[in-house]
PDB file with SEQRES, HELIX, SHEET and CRYST1 records, atoms N, CA, C and O in Angstrom:
SEQRES   1 A   63  MET GLY ASP GLN ILE LEU SER ILE ILE CYS PRO ARG CYS          
SEQRES   2 A   63  GLY THR THR ALA ALA GLU ARG PHE TYR GLY PRO CYS GLY          
SEQRES   3 A   63  GLY CYS ARG GLU GLN LEU ARG ALA THR VAL GLY GLY GLU          
SEQRES   4 A   63  ARG ARG ASP VAL GLU ALA ALA ALA TYR GLU PRO LYS MET          
SEQRES   5 A   63  HIS VAL THR PRO ASN ALA VAL ALA LEU LYS ASP                  
HELIX    1 AA1 GLY A   26  THR A   35  1                                  10    
SHEET    1 AA1 2 LEU A   6  ILE A   9  0                                        
SHEET    2 AA1 2 THR A  16  GLU A  19 -1                                        
CRYST1    1.000    1.000    1.000  90.00  90.00  90.00 P 1           1          
ATOM      1  N   MET A   1    -143.482 144.806 -86.845  1.00  0.00           N  
ATOM      2  CA  MET A   1    -143.433 143.717 -87.785  1.00  0.00           C  
ATOM      3  C   MET A   1    -143.363 142.369 -87.062  1.00  0.00           C  
ATOM      4  O   MET A   1    -144.076 141.440 -87.442  1.00  0.00           O  
ATOM      5  N   GLY A   2    -142.517 142.238 -86.023  1.00  0.00           N  
ATOM      6  CA  GLY A   2    -142.395 140.993 -85.296  1.00  0.00           C  
ATOM      7  C   GLY A   2    -143.482 140.799 -84.263  1.00  0.00           C  
ATOM      8  O   GLY A   2    -143.625 139.710 -83.708  1.00  0.00           O  
ATOM      9  N   ASP A   3    -144.272 141.875 -83.990  1.00  0.00           N  
ATOM     10  CA  ASP A   3    -145.311 141.788 -82.979  1.00  0.00           C  
ATOM     11  C   ASP A   3    -146.673 141.424 -83.556  1.00  0.00           C  
ATOM     12  O   ASP A   3    -147.678 141.520 -82.851  1.00  0.00           O  
ATOM     13  N   GLN A   4    -146.735 141.013 -84.803  1.00  0.00           N  
ATOM     14  CA  GLN A   4    -148.002 140.641 -85.406  1.00  0.00           C  
ATOM     15  C   GLN A   4    -148.446 139.292 -84.871  1.00  0.00           C  
ATOM     16  O   GLN A   4    -147.641 138.377 -84.701  1.00  0.00           O  
ATOM     17  N   ILE A   5    -149.740 139.186 -84.610  1.00  0.00           N  
ATOM     18  CA  ILE A   5    -150.317 137.927 -84.169  1.00  0.00           C  
ATOM     19  C   ILE A   5    -150.850 137.214 -85.412  1.00  0.00           C  
ATOM     20  O   ILE A   5    -151.638 137.771 -86.176  1.00  0.00           O  
ATOM     21  N   LEU A   6    -150.403 135.976 -85.596  1.00  0.00           N  
ATOM     22  CA  LEU A   6    -150.804 135.179 -86.751  1.00  0.00           C  
ATOM     23  C   LEU A   6    -151.841 134.146 -86.336  1.00  0.00           C  
ATOM     24  O   LEU A   6    -151.787 133.609 -85.229  1.00  0.00           O  
ATOM     25  N   SER A   7    -152.763 133.880 -87.209  1.00  0.00           N  
ATOM     26  CA  SER A   7    -153.711 132.803 -87.002  1.00  0.00           C  
ATOM     27  C   SER A   7    -153.139 131.578 -87.705  1.00  0.00           C  
ATOM     28  O   SER A   7    -153.113 131.514 -88.934  1.00  0.00           O  
ATOM     29  N   ILE A   8    -152.682 130.611 -86.922  1.00  0.00           N  
ATOM     30  CA  ILE A   8    -152.014 129.434 -87.489  1.00  0.00           C  
ATOM     31  C   ILE A   8    -152.758 128.169 -87.086  1.00  0.00           C  
ATOM     32  O   ILE A   8    -153.593 128.185 -86.182  1.00  0.00           O  
ATOM     33  N   ILE A   9    -152.447 127.089 -87.760  1.00  0.00           N  
ATOM     34  CA  ILE A   9    -152.914 125.757 -87.371  1.00  0.00           C  
ATOM     35  C   ILE A   9    -151.717 125.062 -86.754  1.00  0.00           C  
ATOM     36  O   ILE A   9    -150.679 124.920 -87.401  1.00  0.00           O  
ATOM     37  N   CYS A  10    -151.849 124.631 -85.519  1.00  0.00           N  
ATOM     38  CA  CYS A  10    -150.749 124.003 -84.792  1.00  0.00           C  
ATOM     39  C   CYS A  10    -150.294 122.750 -85.542  1.00  0.00           C  
ATOM     40  O   CYS A  10    -151.114 121.880 -85.835  1.00  0.00           O  
ATOM     41  N   PRO A  11    -149.005 122.646 -85.856  1.00  0.00           N  
ATOM     42  CA  PRO A  11    -148.528 121.468 -86.572  1.00  0.00           C  
ATOM     43  C   PRO A  11    -148.534 120.198 -85.717  1.00  0.00           C  
ATOM     44  O   PRO A  11    -148.385 119.097 -86.246  1.00  0.00           O  
ATOM     45  N   ARG A  12    -148.702 120.343 -84.417  1.00  0.00           N  
ATOM     46  CA  ARG A  12    -148.660 119.187 -83.530  1.00  0.00           C  
ATOM     47  C   ARG A  12    -150.047 118.618 -83.258  1.00  0.00           C  
ATOM     48  O   ARG A  12    -150.261 117.410 -83.359  1.00  0.00           O  
ATOM     49  N   CYS A  13    -151.002 119.508 -82.907  1.00  0.00           N  
ATOM     50  CA  CYS A  13    -152.331 119.001 -82.536  1.00  0.00           C  
ATOM     51  C   CYS A  13    -153.411 119.356 -83.550  1.00  0.00           C  
ATOM     52  O   CYS A  13    -154.497 118.779 -83.504  1.00  0.00           O  
ATOM     53  N   GLY A  14    -153.149 120.290 -84.465  1.00  0.00           N  
ATOM     54  CA  GLY A  14    -154.089 120.620 -85.514  1.00  0.00           C  
ATOM     55  C   GLY A  14    -155.144 121.643 -85.161  1.00  0.00           C  
ATOM     56  O   GLY A  14    -156.036 121.900 -85.970  1.00  0.00           O  
ATOM     57  N   THR A  15    -155.075 122.242 -83.974  1.00  0.00           N  
ATOM     58  CA  THR A  15    -156.056 123.260 -83.606  1.00  0.00           C  
ATOM     59  C   THR A  15    -155.621 124.628 -84.130  1.00  0.00           C  
ATOM     60  O   THR A  15    -154.441 124.842 -84.408  1.00  0.00           O  
ATOM     61  N   THR A  16    -156.559 125.538 -84.263  1.00  0.00           N  
ATOM     62  CA  THR A  16    -156.262 126.901 -84.695  1.00  0.00           C  
ATOM     63  C   THR A  16    -155.816 127.703 -83.477  1.00  0.00           C  
ATOM     64  O   THR A  16    -156.445 127.641 -82.421  1.00  0.00           O  
ATOM     65  N   ALA A  17    -154.730 128.455 -83.630  1.00  0.00           N  
ATOM     66  CA  ALA A  17    -154.195 129.239 -82.519  1.00  0.00           C  
ATOM     67  C   ALA A  17    -153.734 130.597 -83.021  1.00  0.00           C  
ATOM     68  O   ALA A  17    -153.419 130.754 -84.200  1.00  0.00           O  
ATOM     69  N   ALA A  18    -153.693 131.574 -82.131  1.00  0.00           N  
ATOM     70  CA  ALA A  18    -153.174 132.904 -82.441  1.00  0.00           C  
ATOM     71  C   ALA A  18    -151.811 133.018 -81.771  1.00  0.00           C  
ATOM     72  O   ALA A  18    -151.719 133.089 -80.545  1.00  0.00           O  
ATOM     73  N   GLU A  19    -150.765 133.035 -82.568  1.00  0.00           N  
ATOM     74  CA  GLU A  19    -149.394 133.054 -82.047  1.00  0.00           C  
ATOM     75  C   GLU A  19    -148.563 134.086 -82.784  1.00  0.00           C  
ATOM     76  O   GLU A  19    -148.932 134.522 -83.874  1.00  0.00           O  
ATOM     77  N   ARG A  20    -147.440 134.479 -82.195  1.00  0.00           N  
ATOM     78  CA  ARG A  20    -146.528 135.417 -82.849  1.00  0.00           C  
ATOM     79  C   ARG A  20    -145.697 134.734 -83.926  1.00  0.00           C  
ATOM     80  O   ARG A  20    -145.364 135.354 -84.936  1.00  0.00           O  
ATOM     81  N   PHE A  21    -145.359 133.462 -83.722  1.00  0.00           N  
ATOM     82  CA  PHE A  21    -144.532 132.718 -84.668  1.00  0.00           C  
ATOM     83  C   PHE A  21    -145.207 131.397 -85.000  1.00  0.00           C  
ATOM     84  O   PHE A  21    -146.023 130.892 -84.228  1.00  0.00           O  
ATOM     85  N   TYR A  22    -144.857 130.839 -86.163  1.00  0.00           N  
ATOM     86  CA  TYR A  22    -145.384 129.530 -86.534  1.00  0.00           C  
ATOM     87  C   TYR A  22    -144.700 128.470 -85.691  1.00  0.00           C  
ATOM     88  O   TYR A  22    -143.483 128.511 -85.507  1.00  0.00           O  
ATOM     89  N   GLY A  23    -145.458 127.537 -85.186  1.00  0.00           N  
ATOM     90  CA  GLY A  23    -144.921 126.442 -84.388  1.00  0.00           C  
ATOM     91  C   GLY A  23    -146.022 125.876 -83.519  1.00  0.00           C  
ATOM     92  O   GLY A  23    -147.197 126.181 -83.725  1.00  0.00           O  
ATOM     93  N   PRO A  24    -145.655 125.053 -82.547  1.00  0.00           N  
ATOM     94  CA  PRO A  24    -146.660 124.471 -81.655  1.00  0.00           C  
ATOM     95  C   PRO A  24    -147.419 125.551 -80.893  1.00  0.00           C  
ATOM     96  O   PRO A  24    -146.855 126.596 -80.568  1.00  0.00           O  
ATOM     97  N   CYS A  25    -148.689 125.303 -80.609  1.00  0.00           N  
ATOM     98  CA  CYS A  25    -149.504 126.259 -79.862  1.00  0.00           C  
ATOM     99  C   CYS A  25    -149.049 126.283 -78.398  1.00  0.00           C  
ATOM    100  O   CYS A  25    -148.223 125.472 -77.979  1.00  0.00           O  
ATOM    101  N   GLY A  26    -149.596 127.216 -77.641  1.00  0.00           N  
ATOM    102  CA  GLY A  26    -149.202 127.372 -76.241  1.00  0.00           C  
ATOM    103  C   GLY A  26    -149.416 126.120 -75.415  1.00  0.00           C  
ATOM    104  O   GLY A  26    -148.562 125.765 -74.603  1.00  0.00           O  
ATOM    105  N   GLY A  27    -150.540 125.443 -75.606  1.00  0.00           N  
ATOM    106  CA  GLY A  27    -150.811 124.210 -74.868  1.00  0.00           C  
ATOM    107  C   GLY A  27    -149.821 123.105 -75.193  1.00  0.00           C  
ATOM    108  O   GLY A  27    -149.369 122.383 -74.304  1.00  0.00           O  
ATOM    109  N   CYS A  28    -149.486 122.977 -76.468  1.00  0.00           N  
ATOM    110  CA  CYS A  28    -148.511 121.955 -76.867  1.00  0.00           C  
ATOM    111  C   CYS A  28    -147.117 122.291 -76.326  1.00  0.00           C  
ATOM    112  O   CYS A  28    -146.379 121.395 -75.918  1.00  0.00           O  
ATOM    113  N   ARG A  29    -146.755 123.580 -76.321  1.00  0.00           N  
ATOM    114  CA  ARG A  29    -145.456 123.975 -75.784  1.00  0.00           C  
ATOM    115  C   ARG A  29    -145.348 123.636 -74.308  1.00  0.00           C  
ATOM    116  O   ARG A  29    -144.318 123.134 -73.858  1.00  0.00           O  
ATOM    117  N   GLU A  30    -146.414 123.908 -73.545  1.00  0.00           N  
ATOM    118  CA  GLU A  30    -146.410 123.584 -72.117  1.00  0.00           C  
ATOM    119  C   GLU A  30    -146.287 122.076 -71.904  1.00  0.00           C  
ATOM    120  O   GLU A  30    -145.555 121.623 -71.025  1.00  0.00           O  
ATOM    121  N   GLN A  31    -147.011 121.304 -72.719  1.00  0.00           N  
ATOM    122  CA  GLN A  31    -146.950 119.850 -72.598  1.00  0.00           C  
ATOM    123  C   GLN A  31    -145.549 119.345 -72.948  1.00  0.00           C  
ATOM    124  O   GLN A  31    -145.032 118.448 -72.282  1.00  0.00           O  
ATOM    125  N   LEU A  32    -144.934 119.913 -73.982  1.00  0.00           N  
ATOM    126  CA  LEU A  32    -143.589 119.498 -74.358  1.00  0.00           C  
ATOM    127  C   LEU A  32    -142.571 119.859 -73.274  1.00  0.00           C  
ATOM    128  O   LEU A  32    -141.673 119.071 -72.979  1.00  0.00           O  
ATOM    129  N   ARG A  33    -142.708 121.038 -72.686  1.00  0.00           N  
ATOM    130  CA  ARG A  33    -141.783 121.425 -71.606  1.00  0.00           C  
ATOM    131  C   ARG A  33    -141.899 120.482 -70.417  1.00  0.00           C  
ATOM    132  O   ARG A  33    -140.900 120.154 -69.776  1.00  0.00           O  
ATOM    133  N   ALA A  34    -143.124 120.047 -70.124  1.00  0.00           N  
ATOM    134  CA  ALA A  34    -143.346 119.168 -68.973  1.00  0.00           C  
ATOM    135  C   ALA A  34    -142.834 117.761 -69.224  1.00  0.00           C  
ATOM    136  O   ALA A  34    -142.339 117.112 -68.303  1.00  0.00           O  
ATOM    137  N   THR A  35    -142.946 117.274 -70.467  1.00  0.00           N  
ATOM    138  CA  THR A  35    -142.583 115.882 -70.727  1.00  0.00           C  
ATOM    139  C   THR A  35    -141.175 115.712 -71.271  1.00  0.00           C  
ATOM    140  O   THR A  35    -140.500 114.741 -70.928  1.00  0.00           O  
ATOM    141  N   VAL A  36    -140.716 116.634 -72.112  1.00  0.00           N  
ATOM    142  CA  VAL A  36    -139.430 116.463 -72.785  1.00  0.00           C  
ATOM    143  C   VAL A  36    -138.335 117.319 -72.162  1.00  0.00           C  
ATOM    144  O   VAL A  36    -137.169 116.925 -72.149  1.00  0.00           O  
ATOM    145  N   GLY A  37    -138.704 118.487 -71.646  1.00  0.00           N  
ATOM    146  CA  GLY A  37    -137.717 119.420 -71.107  1.00  0.00           C  
ATOM    147  C   GLY A  37    -136.979 118.828 -69.924  1.00  0.00           C  
ATOM    148  O   GLY A  37    -137.534 118.038 -69.161  1.00  0.00           O  
ATOM    149  N   GLY A  38    -135.728 119.215 -69.781  1.00  0.00           N  
ATOM    150  CA  GLY A  38    -134.927 118.723 -68.674  1.00  0.00           C  
ATOM    151  C   GLY A  38    -134.452 119.871 -67.817  1.00  0.00           C  
ATOM    152  O   GLY A  38    -134.747 121.035 -68.089  1.00  0.00           O  
ATOM    153  N   GLU A  39    -133.722 119.535 -66.789  1.00  0.00           N  
ATOM    154  CA  GLU A  39    -133.157 120.539 -65.905  1.00  0.00           C  
ATOM    155  C   GLU A  39    -132.025 121.273 -66.610  1.00  0.00           C  
ATOM    156  O   GLU A  39    -131.258 120.681 -67.370  1.00  0.00           O  
ATOM    157  N   ARG A  40    -131.936 122.561 -66.347  1.00  0.00           N  
ATOM    158  CA  ARG A  40    -130.843 123.347 -66.908  1.00  0.00           C  
ATOM    159  C   ARG A  40    -129.563 123.007 -66.168  1.00  0.00           C  
ATOM    160  O   ARG A  40    -129.571 122.826 -64.950  1.00  0.00           O  
ATOM    161  N   ARG A  41    -128.464 122.919 -66.905  1.00  0.00           N  
ATOM    162  CA  ARG A  41    -127.186 122.636 -66.273  1.00  0.00           C  
ATOM    163  C   ARG A  41    -126.114 123.502 -66.915  1.00  0.00           C  
ATOM    164  O   ARG A  41    -126.218 123.870 -68.085  1.00  0.00           O  
ATOM    165  N   ASP A  42    -125.106 123.819 -66.160  1.00  0.00           N  
ATOM    166  CA  ASP A  42    -123.986 124.607 -66.657  1.00  0.00           C  
ATOM    167  C   ASP A  42    -122.948 123.667 -67.246  1.00  0.00           C  
ATOM    168  O   ASP A  42    -122.567 122.674 -66.626  1.00  0.00           O  
ATOM    169  N   VAL A  43    -122.494 123.992 -68.451  1.00  0.00           N  
ATOM    170  CA  VAL A  43    -121.499 123.176 -69.124  1.00  0.00           C  
ATOM    171  C   VAL A  43    -120.247 124.018 -69.300  1.00  0.00           C  
ATOM    172  O   VAL A  43    -120.300 125.117 -69.851  1.00  0.00           O  
ATOM    173  N   GLU A  44    -119.133 123.504 -68.836  1.00  0.00           N  
ATOM    174  CA  GLU A  44    -117.881 124.237 -68.938  1.00  0.00           C  
ATOM    175  C   GLU A  44    -117.122 123.759 -70.168  1.00  0.00           C  
ATOM    176  O   GLU A  44    -116.901 122.562 -70.346  1.00  0.00           O  
ATOM    177  N   ALA A  45    -116.730 124.693 -71.003  1.00  0.00           N  
ATOM    178  CA  ALA A  45    -115.996 124.354 -72.224  1.00  0.00           C  
ATOM    179  C   ALA A  45    -114.540 124.079 -71.880  1.00  0.00           C  
ATOM    180  O   ALA A  45    -113.972 124.705 -70.985  1.00  0.00           O  
ATOM    181  N   ALA A  46    -113.950 123.145 -72.594  1.00  0.00           N  
ATOM    182  CA  ALA A  46    -112.543 122.828 -72.382  1.00  0.00           C  
ATOM    183  C   ALA A  46    -111.673 123.962 -72.916  1.00  0.00           C  
ATOM    184  O   ALA A  46    -112.035 124.636 -73.880  1.00  0.00           O  
ATOM    185  N   ALA A  47    -110.536 124.160 -72.285  1.00  0.00           N  
ATOM    186  CA  ALA A  47    -109.614 125.205 -72.716  1.00  0.00           C  
ATOM    187  C   ALA A  47    -109.019 124.837 -74.074  1.00  0.00           C  
ATOM    188  O   ALA A  47    -108.766 123.665 -74.353  1.00  0.00           O  
ATOM    189  N   TYR A  48    -108.799 125.847 -74.911  1.00  0.00           N  
ATOM    190  CA  TYR A  48    -108.239 125.613 -76.237  1.00  0.00           C  
ATOM    191  C   TYR A  48    -106.763 125.274 -76.126  1.00  0.00           C  
ATOM    192  O   TYR A  48    -105.995 125.991 -75.485  1.00  0.00           O  
ATOM    193  N   GLU A  49    -106.378 124.178 -76.754  1.00  0.00           N  
ATOM    194  CA  GLU A  49    -104.968 123.808 -76.832  1.00  0.00           C  
ATOM    195  C   GLU A  49    -104.643 123.581 -78.299  1.00  0.00           C  
ATOM    196  O   GLU A  49    -105.293 122.769 -78.957  1.00  0.00           O  
ATOM    197  N   PRO A  50    -103.629 124.300 -78.827  1.00  0.00           N  
ATOM    198  CA  PRO A  50    -103.301 124.134 -80.240  1.00  0.00           C  
ATOM    199  C   PRO A  50    -102.798 122.723 -80.533  1.00  0.00           C  
ATOM    200  O   PRO A  50    -102.238 122.057 -79.663  1.00  0.00           O  
ATOM    201  N   LYS A  51    -103.003 122.289 -81.745  1.00  0.00           N  
ATOM    202  CA  LYS A  51    -102.555 120.962 -82.153  1.00  0.00           C  
ATOM    203  C   LYS A  51    -101.022 120.931 -82.186  1.00  0.00           C  
ATOM    204  O   LYS A  51    -100.381 121.970 -82.344  1.00  0.00           O  
ATOM    205  N   MET A  52    -100.450 119.762 -82.040  1.00  0.00           N  
ATOM    206  CA  MET A  52     -98.995 119.636 -81.965  1.00  0.00           C  
ATOM    207  C   MET A  52     -98.309 119.954 -83.282  1.00  0.00           C  
ATOM    208  O   MET A  52     -97.157 120.388 -83.270  1.00  0.00           O  
ATOM    209  N   HIS A  53     -98.971 119.756 -84.425  1.00  0.00           N  
ATOM    210  CA  HIS A  53     -98.325 119.991 -85.707  1.00  0.00           C  
ATOM    211  C   HIS A  53     -98.350 121.464 -86.113  1.00  0.00           C  
ATOM    212  O   HIS A  53     -97.812 121.826 -87.159  1.00  0.00           O  
ATOM    213  N   VAL A  54     -98.963 122.306 -85.304  1.00  0.00           N  
ATOM    214  CA  VAL A  54     -99.026 123.729 -85.609  1.00  0.00           C  
ATOM    215  C   VAL A  54     -97.904 124.438 -84.860  1.00  0.00           C  
ATOM    216  O   VAL A  54     -97.791 124.316 -83.640  1.00  0.00           O  
ATOM    217  N   THR A  55     -97.086 125.170 -85.585  1.00  0.00           N  
ATOM    218  CA  THR A  55     -96.032 125.949 -84.937  1.00  0.00           C  
ATOM    219  C   THR A  55     -96.404 127.416 -85.009  1.00  0.00           C  
ATOM    220  O   THR A  55     -96.951 127.860 -86.018  1.00  0.00           O  
ATOM    221  N   PRO A  56     -96.121 128.180 -83.967  1.00  0.00           N  
ATOM    222  CA  PRO A  56     -96.546 129.569 -83.958  1.00  0.00           C  
ATOM    223  C   PRO A  56     -95.875 130.430 -85.023  1.00  0.00           C  
ATOM    224  O   PRO A  56     -96.486 131.386 -85.502  1.00  0.00           O  
ATOM    225  N   ASN A  57     -94.652 130.124 -85.403  1.00  0.00           N  
ATOM    226  CA  ASN A  57     -93.924 130.942 -86.367  1.00  0.00           C  
ATOM    227  C   ASN A  57     -93.639 130.142 -87.636  1.00  0.00           C  
ATOM    228  O   ASN A  57     -92.507 130.139 -88.120  1.00  0.00           O  
ATOM    229  N   ALA A  58     -94.635 129.473 -88.174  1.00  0.00           N  
ATOM    230  CA  ALA A  58     -94.434 128.632 -89.347  1.00  0.00           C  
ATOM    231  C   ALA A  58     -93.958 129.448 -90.543  1.00  0.00           C  
ATOM    232  O   ALA A  58     -93.154 128.950 -91.331  1.00  0.00           O  
ATOM    233  N   VAL A  59     -94.421 130.671 -90.705  1.00  0.00           N  
ATOM    234  CA  VAL A  59     -94.007 131.499 -91.838  1.00  0.00           C  
ATOM    235  C   VAL A  59     -92.557 131.927 -91.670  1.00  0.00           C  
ATOM    236  O   VAL A  59     -91.811 131.960 -92.649  1.00  0.00           O  
ATOM    237  N   ALA A  60     -92.151 132.248 -90.481  1.00  0.00           N  
ATOM    238  CA  ALA A  60     -90.778 132.698 -90.243  1.00  0.00           C  
ATOM    239  C   ALA A  60     -89.778 131.577 -90.398  1.00  0.00           C  
ATOM    240  O   ALA A  60     -88.609 131.839 -90.685  1.00  0.00           O  
ATOM    241  N   LEU A  61     -90.196 130.332 -90.218  1.00  0.00           N  
ATOM    242  CA  LEU A  61     -89.281 129.193 -90.311  1.00  0.00           C  
ATOM    243  C   LEU A  61     -89.073 128.693 -91.733  1.00  0.00           C  
ATOM    244  O   LEU A  61     -88.213 127.841 -91.955  1.00  0.00           O  
ATOM    245  N   LYS A  62     -89.830 129.193 -92.703  1.00  0.00           N  
ATOM    246  CA  LYS A  62     -89.678 128.730 -94.090  1.00  0.00           C  
ATOM    247  C   LYS A  62     -88.325 129.118 -94.639  1.00  0.00           C  
ATOM    248  O   LYS A  62     -87.828 130.208 -94.352  1.00  0.00           O  
ATOM    249  N   ASP A  63     -87.723 128.247 -95.421  1.00  0.00           N  
ATOM    250  CA  ASP A  63     -86.422 128.552 -96.055  1.00  0.00           C  
ATOM    251  C   ASP A  63     -86.612 129.009 -97.483  1.00  0.00           C  
ATOM    252  O   ASP A  63     -85.636 129.308 -98.170  1.00  0.00           O  
TER     253      ASP A  63                                                      
END                                                                             
């Protein structure tokens, strides 16, 4: 089902292309990667720190 080749009109350049998914044709994708794509970089996520107004035993502290 996902391996079907579709005959589409490229939304970027308007040419007819045979692609697996709708979107820019192969030539447009290569051009976009060359002009818009950037270098891959590793991003480190910050460690989770709970907010100060949150107490771990809020239910146990209720009167």
